[in-house]
Amino acid sequence: MKNYYQILGLEEGATLDEIKAAYREYVVKFHPDKHNGDTFFKERFQEVQEAYDYLRTHYTGCNEFVDERVNTTVSSVKMPSSSDIEFTSSSKQVYEGDTVTLKWNVRFPCSISLNVDTDKSYFDRTRYDLPLHGSTEIHIGKVEEEVVVTLHCSINNRTISKEIHLIRNRTIDVMLHNDKRYMRLIKINKAIKSIFKVLPLVLTVPYIIMLCAISETFPAYTDNTILNNVIEWGAYILGWLMICYIVPLVMEIQITSPINDKIEQRIREANSKHN
């Protein structure tokens, strides 16, 4: 029989709190997702999970453990399933700017992670080492159709998952589409972005003409011709980036920020009316 205490770095007779603390530490340290699925860390993680499952399941509360070979058999142990997981959301329909509260209750010992399947949500895509019972909030960013939130519960070599699908609230889309002020702001915003998208190319032409006019007057900073050419072209490229890209980008942000604020305000107002 494996020495499960040793796997968790504990001495025999450790308390349940010590077992849980060691488990949390090793789960974070050896979780395979943090090591690109490396085989060594995957096997180590499974050992840690197995040790924790055994010690926690057979803990009697008096620093003693019941040996399953004497008291029970593997076939008599109920295997956990998705029905042992409660996973709920404060809302099933979401829109940009919404905050949703997720709650879960897992009725078996496991390693829990939470994943949000969208690149446009203002949320860390995956969170690890969550408690068996808990809640968290996610802030919804841009959402095209839906946001899929998955609770993964890893036990031994199995992963039991439960999903929640947060659907885009089309009622608010209709309300905003009928809002003339909102649609006007959207059109203005798109027009400004289109202008600044082509502006770098437009500014490049006069910049090249300017360089051709002043290229013969560029000062020689060193006696080394090659080094002087590097400095000269470096200055030209830096000037091109500043004039044709960085300055227009700053101007675009300054112009569109007030418009974006008004758009977000109209979204909040529509969301408030809907709720």
mmCIF file of C-alpha atoms in Angstrom:
data_model
loop_
_atom_site.group_PDB
_atom_site.id
_atom_site.type_symbol
_atom_site.label_atom_id
_atom_site.label_comp_id
_atom_site.label_asym_id
_atom_site.label_seq_id
_atom_site.Cartn_x
_atom_site.Cartn_y
_atom_site.Cartn_z
ATOM 1 C CA MET A 1 0.000 0.000 0.000
ATOM 2 C CA LYS A 2 1.269 3.468 -0.887
ATOM 3 C CA ASN A 3 2.399 5.794 1.864
ATOM 4 C CA TYR A 4 -0.116 8.563 1.283
ATOM 5 C CA TYR A 5 1.319 10.662 4.113
ATOM 6 C CA GLN A 6 4.706 10.716 2.408
ATOM 7 C CA ILE A 7 3.186 11.703 -0.940
ATOM 8 C CA LEU A 8 1.715 14.821 0.728
ATOM 9 C CA GLY A 9 4.906 15.470 2.709
ATOM 10 C CA LEU A 10 3.197 14.711 6.041
ATOM 11 C CA GLU A 11 3.990 12.661 9.097
ATOM 12 C CA GLU A 12 1.671 9.819 10.051
ATOM 13 C CA GLY A 13 -1.166 10.965 12.282
ATOM 14 C CA ALA A 14 -1.498 14.381 10.614
ATOM 15 C CA THR A 15 -4.749 16.217 11.301
ATOM 16 C CA LEU A 16 -7.419 16.801 8.662
ATOM 17 C CA ASP A 17 -6.528 20.512 8.493
ATOM 18 C CA GLU A 18 -2.879 19.608 7.839
ATOM 19 C CA ILE A 19 -3.951 17.188 5.113
ATOM 20 C CA LYS A 20 -6.087 19.843 3.425
ATOM 21 C CA ALA A 21 -3.326 22.469 3.669
ATOM 22 C CA ALA A 22 -0.747 20.095 2.150
ATOM 23 C CA TYR A 23 -3.175 19.125 -0.598
ATOM 24 C CA ARG A 24 -3.846 22.741 -1.582
ATOM 25 C CA GLU A 25 -0.118 23.463 -1.695
ATOM 26 C CA TYR A 26 0.724 20.454 -3.870
ATOM 27 C CA VAL A 27 -2.238 20.942 -6.218
ATOM 28 C CA VAL A 28 -1.061 24.439 -7.090
ATOM 29 C CA LYS A 29 2.553 23.272 -7.395
ATOM 30 C CA PHE A 30 1.978 20.227 -9.608
ATOM 31 C CA HIS A 31 -1.171 21.080 -11.604
ATOM 32 C CA PRO A 32 -0.376 19.889 -15.186
ATOM 33 C CA ASP A 33 -2.110 22.880 -16.801
ATOM 34 C CA LYS A 34 0.589 25.110 -15.300
ATOM 35 C CA HIS A 35 3.320 22.931 -16.865
ATOM 36 C CA ASN A 36 1.923 22.539 -20.397
ATOM 37 C CA GLY A 37 0.619 19.049 -19.634
ATOM 38 C CA ASP A 38 4.072 17.631 -18.810
ATOM 39 C CA THR A 39 3.824 13.894 -18.070
ATOM 40 C CA PHE A 40 5.873 14.108 -14.850
ATOM 41 C CA PHE A 41 3.623 16.771 -13.327
ATOM 42 C CA LYS A 42 0.490 14.964 -14.532
ATOM 43 C CA GLU A 43 1.543 11.749 -12.752
ATOM 44 C CA ARG A 44 2.608 13.659 -9.640
ATOM 45 C CA PHE A 45 -0.709 15.535 -9.605
ATOM 46 C CA GLN A 46 -2.629 12.254 -9.836
ATOM 47 C CA GLU A 47 -0.637 10.825 -6.912
ATOM 48 C CA VAL A 48 -1.408 13.904 -4.809
ATOM 49 C CA GLN A 49 -5.109 13.669 -5.725
ATOM 50 C CA GLU A 50 -5.193 9.949 -4.891
ATOM 51 C CA ALA A 51 -3.461 10.509 -1.545
ATOM 52 C CA TYR A 52 -5.820 13.321 -0.574
ATOM 53 C CA ASP A 53 -8.917 11.358 -1.619
ATOM 54 C CA TYR A 54 -7.861 8.359 0.468
ATOM 55 C CA LEU A 55 -6.760 10.231 3.596
ATOM 56 C CA ARG A 56 -9.776 12.550 3.609
ATOM 57 C CA THR A 57 -12.277 9.747 2.917
ATOM 58 C CA HIS A 58 -10.890 7.450 5.626
ATOM 59 C CA TYR A 59 -10.193 10.050 8.286
ATOM 60 C CA THR A 60 -12.003 9.167 11.522
ATOM 61 C CA GLY A 61 -11.499 12.420 13.418
ATOM 62 C CA CYS A 62 -9.084 10.918 15.959
ATOM 63 C CA ASN A 63 -5.904 10.737 13.893
ATOM 64 C CA GLU A 64 -6.837 7.242 12.739
ATOM 65 C CA PHE A 65 -7.784 5.973 9.309
ATOM 66 C CA VAL A 66 -9.984 3.089 8.290
ATOM 67 C CA ASP A 67 -8.232 0.657 5.943
ATOM 68 C CA GLU A 68 -10.569 0.003 3.043
ATOM 69 C CA ARG A 69 -9.113 -3.511 2.649
ATOM 70 C CA VAL A 70 -10.688 -4.423 6.003
ATOM 71 C CA ASN A 71 -13.809 -2.304 6.249
ATOM 72 C CA THR A 72 -15.003 -1.915 2.682
ATOM 73 C CA THR A 73 -14.297 -2.859 -0.899
ATOM 74 C CA VAL A 74 -13.718 -0.750 -3.950
ATOM 75 C CA SER A 75 -16.971 -1.909 -5.488
ATOM 76 C CA SER A 76 -18.942 -0.600 -2.513
ATOM 77 C CA VAL A 77 -17.609 2.941 -2.845
ATOM 78 C CA LYS A 78 -20.019 5.222 -4.727
ATOM 79 C CA MET A 79 -18.248 6.917 -7.607
ATOM 80 C CA PRO A 80 -18.984 10.665 -7.870
ATOM 81 C CA SER A 81 -20.843 12.070 -10.867
ATOM 82 C CA SER A 82 -22.096 15.408 -12.199
ATOM 83 C CA SER A 83 -25.213 14.984 -10.043
ATOM 84 C CA ASP A 84 -22.947 15.545 -7.018
ATOM 85 C CA ILE A 85 -22.130 19.040 -8.309
ATOM 86 C CA GLU A 86 -24.383 22.070 -7.831
ATOM 87 C CA PHE A 87 -23.405 24.893 -10.188
ATOM 88 C CA THR A 88 -25.633 27.943 -10.637
ATOM 89 C CA SER A 89 -25.539 31.453 -12.080
ATOM 90 C CA SER A 90 -27.358 34.583 -10.933
ATOM 91 C CA SER A 91 -28.443 35.155 -14.539
ATOM 92 C CA LYS A 92 -28.684 33.067 -17.715
ATOM 93 C CA GLN A 93 -28.939 36.043 -20.101
ATOM 94 C CA VAL A 94 -26.043 38.511 -20.211
ATOM 95 C CA TYR A 95 -24.955 41.637 -22.014
ATOM 96 C CA GLU A 96 -21.815 43.751 -22.215
ATOM 97 C CA GLY A 97 -20.988 45.229 -18.817
ATOM 98 C CA ASP A 98 -23.054 42.751 -16.791
ATOM 99 C CA THR A 99 -21.679 41.183 -13.600
ATOM 100 C CA VAL A 100 -22.733 37.591 -12.962
ATOM 101 C CA THR A 101 -22.355 35.666 -9.705
ATOM 102 C CA LEU A 102 -21.464 31.972 -9.985
ATOM 103 C CA LYS A 103 -21.989 29.572 -7.075
ATOM 104 C CA TRP A 104 -20.977 25.936 -6.689
ATOM 105 C CA ASN A 105 -21.205 23.137 -4.162
ATOM 106 C CA VAL A 106 -19.232 19.925 -4.812
ATOM 107 C CA ARG A 107 -20.096 16.951 -2.633
ATOM 108 C CA PHE A 108 -16.863 14.968 -3.055
ATOM 109 C CA PRO A 109 -13.153 15.781 -2.546
ATOM 110 C CA CYS A 110 -11.483 16.967 -5.738
ATOM 111 C CA SER A 111 -9.374 19.648 -7.358
ATOM 112 C CA ILE A 112 -11.606 22.405 -8.727
ATOM 113 C CA SER A 113 -10.912 24.835 -11.571
ATOM 114 C CA LEU A 114 -13.199 27.332 -13.300
ATOM 115 C CA ASN A 115 -12.906 28.203 -16.998
ATOM 116 C CA VAL A 116 -14.675 30.903 -19.023
ATOM 117 C CA ASP A 117 -14.747 30.023 -22.706
ATOM 118 C CA THR A 118 -14.579 33.393 -24.439
ATOM 119 C CA ASP A 119 -11.664 35.594 -25.457
ATOM 120 C CA LYS A 120 -13.770 38.716 -24.933
ATOM 121 C CA SER A 121 -14.768 38.339 -21.294
ATOM 122 C CA TYR A 122 -13.049 40.502 -18.668
ATOM 123 C CA PHE A 123 -12.115 37.468 -16.628
ATOM 124 C CA ASP A 124 -9.050 35.292 -16.088
ATOM 125 C CA ARG A 125 -9.767 32.406 -18.448
ATOM 126 C CA THR A 126 -9.009 29.755 -15.793
ATOM 127 C CA ARG A 127 -8.846 29.783 -11.991
ATOM 128 C CA TYR A 128 -7.339 26.896 -10.042
ATOM 129 C CA ASP A 129 -7.453 25.476 -6.520
ATOM 130 C CA LEU A 130 -10.956 26.650 -5.683
ATOM 131 C CA PRO A 131 -12.787 25.485 -2.520
ATOM 132 C CA LEU A 132 -15.425 22.758 -2.647
ATOM 133 C CA HIS A 133 -18.093 25.342 -1.762
ATOM 134 C CA GLY A 134 -17.815 28.907 -2.991
ATOM 135 C CA SER A 135 -18.828 31.717 -5.318
ATOM 136 C CA THR A 136 -17.203 34.281 -7.583
ATOM 137 C CA GLU A 137 -18.190 37.153 -9.853
ATOM 138 C CA ILE A 138 -17.343 37.532 -13.537
ATOM 139 C CA HIS A 139 -17.644 40.749 -15.500
ATOM 140 C CA ILE A 140 -18.953 40.251 -19.028
ATOM 141 C CA GLY A 141 -17.136 42.063 -21.816
ATOM 142 C CA LYS A 142 -17.986 41.731 -25.489
ATOM 143 C CA VAL A 143 -20.155 38.656 -26.062
ATOM 144 C CA GLU A 144 -21.168 37.518 -29.560
ATOM 145 C CA GLU A 145 -23.608 34.659 -28.892
ATOM 146 C CA GLU A 146 -22.883 33.066 -25.529
ATOM 147 C CA VAL A 147 -20.337 32.630 -22.754
ATOM 148 C CA VAL A 148 -19.687 29.056 -21.619
ATOM 149 C CA VAL A 149 -18.527 28.694 -18.010
ATOM 150 C CA THR A 150 -17.250 25.256 -16.977
ATOM 151 C CA LEU A 151 -16.501 23.927 -13.508
ATOM 152 C CA HIS A 152 -13.904 21.130 -13.683
ATOM 153 C CA CYS A 153 -13.620 18.674 -10.771
ATOM 154 C CA SER A 154 -10.546 16.426 -11.025
ATOM 155 C CA ILE A 155 -10.447 13.261 -8.937
ATOM 156 C CA ASN A 156 -7.919 10.451 -9.450
ATOM 157 C CA ASN A 157 -7.699 10.036 -13.232
ATOM 158 C CA ARG A 158 -11.158 11.461 -13.898
ATOM 159 C CA THR A 159 -12.450 14.949 -14.573
ATOM 160 C CA ILE A 160 -16.136 15.614 -13.951
ATOM 161 C CA SER A 161 -17.387 18.857 -15.455
ATOM 162 C CA LYS A 162 -20.534 20.929 -15.346
ATOM 163 C CA GLU A 163 -21.336 23.792 -17.732
ATOM 164 C CA ILE A 164 -23.432 26.940 -17.641
ATOM 165 C CA HIS A 165 -24.309 28.684 -20.912
ATOM 166 C CA LEU A 166 -24.827 32.431 -20.571
ATOM 167 C CA ILE A 167 -26.805 33.588 -23.607
ATOM 168 C CA ARG A 168 -26.550 37.063 -25.157
ATOM 169 C CA ASN A 169 -29.615 39.109 -24.211
ATOM 170 C CA ARG A 170 -31.241 39.875 -27.579
ATOM 171 C CA THR A 171 -33.993 41.966 -25.970
ATOM 172 C CA ILE A 172 -31.425 44.652 -25.164
ATOM 173 C CA ASP A 173 -30.137 44.435 -28.770
ATOM 174 C CA VAL A 174 -33.630 45.287 -30.009
ATOM 175 C CA MET A 175 -33.996 48.136 -27.517
ATOM 176 C CA LEU A 176 -30.658 49.647 -28.568
ATOM 177 C CA HIS A 177 -31.369 49.181 -32.269
ATOM 178 C CA ASN A 178 -34.496 51.312 -31.840
ATOM 179 C CA ASP A 179 -32.550 53.949 -29.889
ATOM 180 C CA LYS A 180 -31.723 56.631 -32.483
ATOM 181 C CA ARG A 181 -29.161 58.343 -30.260
ATOM 182 C CA TYR A 182 -27.334 55.069 -29.625
ATOM 183 C CA MET A 183 -27.243 54.158 -33.336
ATOM 184 C CA ARG A 184 -25.962 57.654 -34.195
ATOM 185 C CA LEU A 185 -23.125 57.270 -31.675
ATOM 186 C CA ILE A 186 -22.243 53.861 -33.141
ATOM 187 C CA LYS A 187 -22.071 55.285 -36.678
ATOM 188 C CA ILE A 188 -19.908 58.234 -35.562
ATOM 189 C CA ASN A 189 -17.573 55.879 -33.700
ATOM 190 C CA LYS A 190 -17.192 53.605 -36.731
ATOM 191 C CA ALA A 191 -16.536 56.580 -39.037
ATOM 192 C CA ILE A 192 -13.798 57.946 -36.756
ATOM 193 C CA LYS A 193 -12.147 54.515 -36.498
ATOM 194 C CA SER A 194 -12.233 54.145 -40.290
ATOM 195 C CA ILE A 195 -10.517 57.511 -40.733
ATOM 196 C CA PHE A 196 -7.753 56.731 -38.271
ATOM 197 C CA LYS A 197 -7.304 53.278 -39.790
ATOM 198 C CA VAL A 198 -6.121 54.759 -43.115
ATOM 199 C CA LEU A 199 -4.476 57.862 -41.621
ATOM 200 C CA PRO A 200 -1.046 56.205 -41.063
ATOM 201 C CA LEU A 201 -0.867 55.325 -44.772
ATOM 202 C CA VAL A 202 -1.934 58.825 -45.771
ATOM 203 C CA LEU A 203 0.705 60.435 -43.522
ATOM 204 C CA THR A 204 3.459 58.131 -44.768
ATOM 205 C CA VAL A 205 3.526 59.755 -48.231
ATOM 206 C CA PRO A 206 4.288 63.333 -47.087
ATOM 207 C CA TYR A 207 6.716 61.944 -44.519
ATOM 208 C CA ILE A 208 8.734 60.212 -47.251
ATOM 209 C CA ILE A 209 8.694 63.411 -49.329
ATOM 210 C CA MET A 210 9.971 65.320 -46.314
ATOM 211 C CA LEU A 211 12.801 62.826 -45.799
ATOM 212 C CA CYS A 212 13.871 63.120 -49.417
ATOM 213 C CA ALA A 213 14.099 66.888 -48.977
ATOM 214 C CA ILE A 214 16.255 66.781 -45.837
ATOM 215 C CA SER A 215 18.274 63.564 -46.363
ATOM 216 C CA GLU A 216 21.388 65.422 -47.522
ATOM 217 C CA THR A 217 21.423 67.681 -44.475
ATOM 218 C CA PHE A 218 21.393 64.950 -41.821
ATOM 219 C CA PRO A 219 24.331 65.616 -39.453
ATOM 220 C CA ALA A 220 27.190 63.124 -39.139
ATOM 221 C CA TYR A 221 27.427 62.218 -35.468
ATOM 222 C CA THR A 222 30.447 59.901 -35.820
ATOM 223 C CA ASP A 223 33.394 59.329 -38.120
ATOM 224 C CA ASN A 224 32.137 55.803 -38.842
ATOM 225 C CA THR A 225 30.003 55.876 -42.001
ATOM 226 C CA ILE A 226 28.106 52.657 -41.224
ATOM 227 C CA LEU A 227 27.306 53.724 -37.667
ATOM 228 C CA ASN A 228 26.206 57.133 -38.910
ATOM 229 C CA ASN A 229 23.861 55.478 -41.441
ATOM 230 C CA VAL A 230 22.370 53.312 -38.674
ATOM 231 C CA ILE A 231 21.722 56.384 -36.526
ATOM 232 C CA GLU A 232 20.236 58.233 -39.492
ATOM 233 C CA TRP A 233 17.823 55.475 -40.517
ATOM 234 C CA GLY A 234 16.958 54.762 -36.899
ATOM 235 C CA ALA A 235 15.927 58.405 -36.508
ATOM 236 C CA TYR A 236 13.862 58.218 -39.715
ATOM 237 C CA ILE A 237 12.031 55.075 -38.590
ATOM 238 C CA LEU A 238 11.422 56.439 -35.082
ATOM 239 C CA GLY A 239 10.058 59.667 -36.562
ATOM 240 C CA TRP A 240 7.805 57.681 -38.913
ATOM 241 C CA LEU A 241 6.387 55.642 -36.033
ATOM 242 C CA MET A 242 5.768 58.743 -33.941
ATOM 243 C CA ILE A 243 4.174 60.880 -36.672
ATOM 244 C CA CYS A 244 2.258 58.228 -38.605
ATOM 245 C CA TYR A 245 1.188 55.806 -35.854
ATOM 246 C CA ILE A 246 1.632 56.878 -32.251
ATOM 247 C CA VAL A 247 0.286 60.444 -32.600
ATOM 248 C CA PRO A 248 -2.805 59.305 -34.599
ATOM 249 C CA LEU A 249 -3.425 56.518 -32.060
ATOM 250 C CA VAL A 250 -3.361 58.990 -29.170
ATOM 251 C CA MET A 251 -5.674 61.332 -31.068
ATOM 252 C CA GLU A 252 -8.085 58.476 -31.830
ATOM 253 C CA ILE A 253 -8.257 57.479 -28.152
ATOM 254 C CA GLN A 254 -8.867 61.066 -27.072
ATOM 255 C CA ILE A 255 -11.647 61.537 -29.630
ATOM 256 C CA THR A 256 -13.412 58.175 -29.231
ATOM 257 C CA SER A 257 -13.204 57.873 -25.424
ATOM 258 C CA PRO A 258 -16.086 60.321 -24.744
ATOM 259 C CA ILE A 259 -18.154 58.613 -27.453
ATOM 260 C CA ASN A 260 -17.480 55.161 -25.978
ATOM 261 C CA ASP A 261 -18.511 56.471 -22.561
ATOM 262 C CA LYS A 262 -21.823 57.652 -23.989
ATOM 263 C CA ILE A 263 -22.341 54.306 -25.748
ATOM 264 C CA GLU A 264 -21.711 52.424 -22.499
ATOM 265 C CA GLN A 265 -24.110 54.753 -20.702
ATOM 266 C CA ARG A 266 -26.865 53.993 -23.246
ATOM 267 C CA ILE A 267 -26.210 50.259 -22.779
ATOM 268 C CA ARG A 268 -26.498 50.601 -19.006
ATOM 269 C CA GLU A 269 -29.741 52.555 -19.372
ATOM 270 C CA ALA A 270 -31.222 49.910 -21.688
ATOM 271 C CA ASN A 271 -30.087 47.141 -19.365
ATOM 272 C CA SER A 272 -31.628 48.943 -16.390
ATOM 273 C CA LYS A 273 -34.972 49.377 -18.193
ATOM 274 C CA HIS A 274 -34.997 45.700 -19.169
ATOM 275 C CA ASN A 275 -34.338 44.553 -15.614
#
